[in-house]
Amino acid sequence: MSRQTNIVNLGKIISYLKNDGIPNLLSTNISTKYIDNNIKLRLFPLSLPILPALSGQLQYLTCLNTLRILSNRF
């Protein structure tokens, strides 16, 4: 993949996140085509560094779903 293609893809991702992804985060999932398979999510990295990092697209989406459900319940 060329550098120009990477820049174009980054622009599409930023546009998606600004317009659809982040504003609707508590109601819908982020589209899986914008999430890398090697993504890592570190919960509380400074205050609780003992917690393991979640890695992988499925674990990332599952964690986001759990947070969304918890936030909608309260």
mmCIF file of C-alpha atoms in Angstrom:
data_model
loop_
_atom_site.group_PDB
_atom_site.id
_atom_site.type_symbol
_atom_site.label_atom_id
_atom_site.label_comp_id
_atom_site.label_asym_id
_atom_site.label_seq_id
_atom_site.Cartn_x
_atom_site.Cartn_y
_atom_site.Cartn_z
ATOM 1 C CA MET A 1 0.000 0.000 0.000
ATOM 2 C CA SER A 2 1.415 3.369 -0.953
ATOM 3 C CA ARG A 3 1.800 6.362 1.325
ATOM 4 C CA GLN A 4 -0.850 8.289 -0.638
ATOM 5 C CA THR A 5 -3.371 5.472 -0.120
ATOM 6 C CA ASN A 6 -2.645 5.481 3.622
ATOM 7 C CA ILE A 7 -3.270 9.231 3.797
ATOM 8 C CA VAL A 8 -6.578 8.882 1.931
ATOM 9 C CA ASN A 9 -7.676 6.036 4.232
ATOM 10 C CA LEU A 10 -6.734 8.086 7.295
ATOM 11 C CA GLY A 11 -8.864 10.951 5.998
ATOM 12 C CA LYS A 12 -11.847 8.616 5.542
ATOM 13 C CA ILE A 13 -11.409 7.197 9.046
ATOM 14 C CA ILE A 14 -11.182 10.658 10.626
ATOM 15 C CA SER A 15 -14.252 11.808 8.718
ATOM 16 C CA TYR A 16 -16.220 8.723 9.785
ATOM 17 C CA LEU A 17 -15.219 9.116 13.435
ATOM 18 C CA LYS A 18 -16.109 12.836 13.501
ATOM 19 C CA ASN A 19 -19.441 12.495 11.715
ATOM 20 C CA ASP A 20 -20.801 9.060 12.664
ATOM 21 C CA GLY A 21 -18.543 7.036 14.951
ATOM 22 C CA ILE A 22 -18.000 9.140 18.083
ATOM 23 C CA PRO A 23 -21.332 11.047 18.193
ATOM 24 C CA ASN A 24 -23.266 7.761 18.011
ATOM 25 C CA LEU A 25 -20.927 5.701 20.196
ATOM 26 C CA LEU A 26 -23.514 5.140 22.940
ATOM 27 C CA SER A 27 -26.174 3.953 20.509
ATOM 28 C CA THR A 28 -24.306 2.008 17.800
ATOM 29 C CA ASN A 29 -21.018 0.205 17.320
ATOM 30 C CA ILE A 30 -18.104 1.597 15.391
ATOM 31 C CA SER A 31 -18.005 -0.033 11.964
ATOM 32 C CA THR A 32 -15.667 -3.022 11.928
ATOM 33 C CA LYS A 33 -14.049 -1.945 8.676
ATOM 34 C CA TYR A 34 -12.399 0.925 10.588
ATOM 35 C CA ILE A 35 -11.026 -1.261 13.399
ATOM 36 C CA ASP A 36 -7.745 -3.083 12.876
ATOM 37 C CA ASN A 37 -7.469 -6.755 13.842
ATOM 38 C CA ASN A 38 -4.453 -5.935 16.042
ATOM 39 C CA ILE A 39 -6.123 -3.163 18.048
ATOM 40 C CA LYS A 40 -5.323 -2.961 21.774
ATOM 41 C CA LEU A 41 -7.435 -1.431 24.504
ATOM 42 C CA ARG A 42 -5.832 -0.627 27.828
ATOM 43 C CA LEU A 43 -8.327 0.110 30.580
ATOM 44 C CA PHE A 44 -6.990 2.509 33.238
ATOM 45 C CA PRO A 45 -3.321 2.234 32.151
ATOM 46 C CA LEU A 46 -2.070 4.787 34.705
ATOM 47 C CA SER A 47 -4.215 4.063 37.735
ATOM 48 C CA LEU A 48 -4.494 0.269 37.360
ATOM 49 C CA PRO A 49 -1.546 -0.907 35.249
ATOM 50 C CA ILE A 50 -2.022 -4.481 36.465
ATOM 51 C CA LEU A 51 -5.114 -4.898 34.265
ATOM 52 C CA PRO A 52 -4.275 -6.742 31.071
ATOM 53 C CA ALA A 53 -4.670 -5.066 27.700
ATOM 54 C CA LEU A 54 -7.495 -6.348 25.539
ATOM 55 C CA SER A 55 -6.231 -7.150 22.072
ATOM 56 C CA GLY A 56 -8.143 -8.032 18.978
ATOM 57 C CA GLN A 57 -11.171 -6.726 17.185
ATOM 58 C CA LEU A 58 -13.694 -9.006 18.902
ATOM 59 C CA GLN A 59 -12.539 -8.195 22.441
ATOM 60 C CA TYR A 60 -12.454 -4.489 21.624
ATOM 61 C CA LEU A 61 -16.006 -4.496 20.279
ATOM 62 C CA THR A 62 -17.233 -6.628 23.189
ATOM 63 C CA CYS A 63 -15.762 -4.187 25.676
ATOM 64 C CA LEU A 64 -17.337 -1.230 23.861
ATOM 65 C CA ASN A 65 -20.707 -3.017 23.857
ATOM 66 C CA THR A 66 -20.434 -3.690 27.585
ATOM 67 C CA LEU A 67 -19.565 -0.065 28.312
ATOM 68 C CA ARG A 68 -22.420 1.113 26.120
ATOM 69 C CA ILE A 69 -24.935 -1.150 27.869
ATOM 70 C CA LEU A 70 -23.711 -0.067 31.321
ATOM 71 C CA SER A 71 -23.854 3.617 30.430
ATOM 72 C CA ASN A 72 -27.368 3.287 29.007
ATOM 73 C CA ARG A 73 -28.587 1.523 32.162
ATOM 74 C CA PHE A 74 -27.502 4.362 34.459
#
